Amino acid sequence: MPLPLCLRDRQFRYVWANAAFRAAFGRSSPELIGKTDFDLLPHEQALVEQMRDERVFEDGEHLFFEDRAGLPATLVGVSGWHIPIKRSDQSVAYVLRQWGAFGSNGSSPSTPDAEESVRMLRE
């Protein structure tokens, strides 16, 4: 899949990341796997991402997000999903993150279909 994807466990550690995610962070698998957002992101952003994952682990529901930041003439945001990956007993085992950037050139973030993303990942 061309979209950045990663899986995180209940300890908020990265357990898998696709090539697009690794390229976006400029990191190899060994540099990501086992790490948390606190190892990779500014503290405030890491807290936000952890709170989103906590909500998905607790509620078991998909969470769409849209973050806007930056200057008007540059990249203004990131949008995507935190998607629960459930066990057979319906408890959440992992959170799948899917995200992409959008700009200020009039383009708006596309709201990805979470079910389609999970189906494609399973395939």
Short mmCIF file of C-alpha atoms in Angstrom, two decimals:
data_model
loop_
_atom_site.label_atom_id
_atom_site.label_comp_id
_atom_site.label_asym_id
_atom_site.label_seq_id
_atom_site.Cartn_x
_atom_site.Cartn_y
_atom_site.Cartn_z
CA MET A 1 0.00 0.00 0.00
CA PRO A 2 1.32 3.47 -0.81
CA LEU A 3 -0.07 4.98 2.41
CA PRO A 4 2.10 4.96 5.54
CA LEU A 5 0.89 2.17 7.85
CA CYS A 6 2.12 0.87 11.18
CA LEU A 7 0.94 -1.41 13.98
CA ARG A 8 1.33 -0.60 17.66
CA ASP A 9 0.80 -2.86 20.65
CA ARG A 10 -0.79 -2.11 24.02
CA GLN A 11 2.53 -0.78 25.31
CA PHE A 12 2.41 1.75 22.41
CA ARG A 13 5.44 0.16 20.75
CA TYR A 14 5.78 -0.14 17.00
CA VAL A 15 5.58 -3.82 16.04
CA TRP A 16 5.37 -3.38 12.25
CA ALA A 17 5.69 -0.57 9.69
CA ASN A 18 5.36 -0.69 5.92
CA ALA A 19 7.90 0.81 3.49
CA ALA A 20 5.89 4.03 3.08
CA PHE A 21 5.85 4.60 6.85
CA ARG A 22 9.56 3.85 7.19
CA ALA A 23 10.34 6.25 4.32
CA ALA A 24 8.18 9.01 5.84
CA PHE A 25 10.13 8.75 9.11
CA GLY A 26 13.46 8.12 7.36
CA ARG A 27 14.01 5.06 9.56
CA SER A 28 14.68 1.39 8.97
CA SER A 29 12.64 -1.38 10.61
CA PRO A 30 15.26 -1.94 13.35
CA GLU A 31 15.16 1.78 14.12
CA LEU A 32 11.34 1.67 14.55
CA ILE A 33 10.34 -1.73 15.89
CA GLY A 34 10.08 -1.75 19.67
CA LYS A 35 10.18 2.05 19.87
CA THR A 36 7.37 4.35 21.02
CA ASP A 37 6.34 7.77 19.75
CA PHE A 38 8.33 9.28 22.61
CA ASP A 39 11.46 7.92 20.90
CA LEU A 40 10.51 9.49 17.54
CA LEU A 41 8.30 12.55 17.95
CA PRO A 42 8.24 15.77 19.96
CA HIS A 43 6.84 15.09 23.44
CA GLU A 44 3.53 16.91 22.88
CA GLN A 45 2.80 15.06 19.64
CA ALA A 46 3.76 11.75 21.22
CA LEU A 47 1.21 12.41 24.00
CA VAL A 48 -1.52 13.12 21.43
CA GLU A 49 -0.77 9.92 19.51
CA GLN A 50 -0.74 7.86 22.71
CA MET A 51 -4.09 9.33 23.79
CA ARG A 52 -5.58 8.44 20.41
CA ASP A 53 -4.30 4.87 20.66
CA GLU A 54 -5.58 4.59 24.26
CA ARG A 55 -9.04 5.64 23.08
CA VAL A 56 -9.04 2.99 20.34
CA PHE A 57 -7.82 0.28 22.75
CA GLU A 58 -10.58 1.24 25.22
CA ASP A 59 -13.48 1.87 22.81
CA GLY A 60 -12.58 -0.64 20.10
CA GLU A 61 -13.73 1.86 17.45
CA HIS A 62 -11.97 3.48 14.48
CA LEU A 63 -10.74 7.01 15.15
CA PHE A 64 -10.28 9.47 12.28
CA PHE A 65 -8.03 12.45 12.95
CA GLU A 66 -7.04 15.62 11.16
CA ASP A 67 -4.16 17.72 12.44
CA ARG A 68 -3.55 21.19 11.00
CA ALA A 69 -0.25 22.97 11.51
CA GLY A 70 2.34 24.98 9.62
CA LEU A 71 2.38 28.07 7.45
CA PRO A 72 -0.34 28.94 4.92
CA ALA A 73 1.94 28.37 1.91
CA THR A 74 3.28 25.02 3.09
CA LEU A 75 2.06 21.64 4.25
CA VAL A 76 -0.79 22.29 6.64
CA GLY A 77 -1.66 18.96 8.05
CA VAL A 78 -1.92 15.23 8.38
CA SER A 79 -5.03 13.11 8.47
CA GLY A 80 -5.70 9.43 8.90
CA TRP A 81 -7.03 6.62 11.05
CA HIS A 82 -6.26 4.76 14.22
CA ILE A 83 -7.92 1.40 13.51
CA PRO A 84 -8.44 -1.40 16.08
CA ILE A 85 -7.17 -4.86 15.13
CA LYS A 86 -9.20 -7.26 17.24
CA ARG A 87 -8.65 -10.78 18.54
CA SER A 88 -11.29 -13.46 18.16
CA ASP A 89 -12.71 -12.44 21.58
CA GLN A 90 -13.14 -8.88 20.18
CA SER A 91 -10.52 -7.35 22.48
CA VAL A 92 -8.16 -4.97 20.71
CA ALA A 93 -4.72 -6.48 20.17
CA TYR A 94 -3.15 -3.73 18.07
CA VAL A 95 -3.84 -0.31 16.64
CA LEU A 96 -3.20 0.12 12.93
CA ARG A 97 -2.30 3.68 12.01
CA GLN A 98 -2.91 4.96 8.51
CA TRP A 99 -2.08 8.54 7.60
CA GLY A 100 -1.28 10.94 4.83
CA ALA A 101 -0.43 14.62 4.37
CA PHE A 102 -2.57 17.28 2.76
CA GLY A 103 -1.62 20.76 1.60
CA SER A 104 -2.89 24.30 1.42
CA ASN A 105 -3.26 24.29 -2.39
CA GLY A 106 -6.99 23.77 -2.09
CA SER A 107 -6.72 20.06 -1.64
CA SER A 108 -8.59 18.66 1.30
CA PRO A 109 -7.75 15.51 3.18
CA SER A 110 -9.44 12.43 1.86
CA THR A 111 -11.27 10.46 4.49
CA PRO A 112 -9.94 6.95 3.96
CA ASP A 113 -12.20 3.95 4.30
CA ALA A 114 -10.98 2.18 7.43
CA GLU A 115 -12.61 -1.15 6.54
CA GLU A 116 -10.99 -1.10 3.09
CA SER A 117 -7.59 -0.40 4.65
CA VAL A 118 -7.92 -3.35 7.02
CA ARG A 119 -9.08 -5.63 4.19
CA MET A 120 -6.12 -4.64 2.01
CA LEU A 121 -3.67 -5.11 4.87
CA ARG A 122 -5.01 -8.60 5.60
CA GLU A 123 -4.66 -9.53 1.93
#
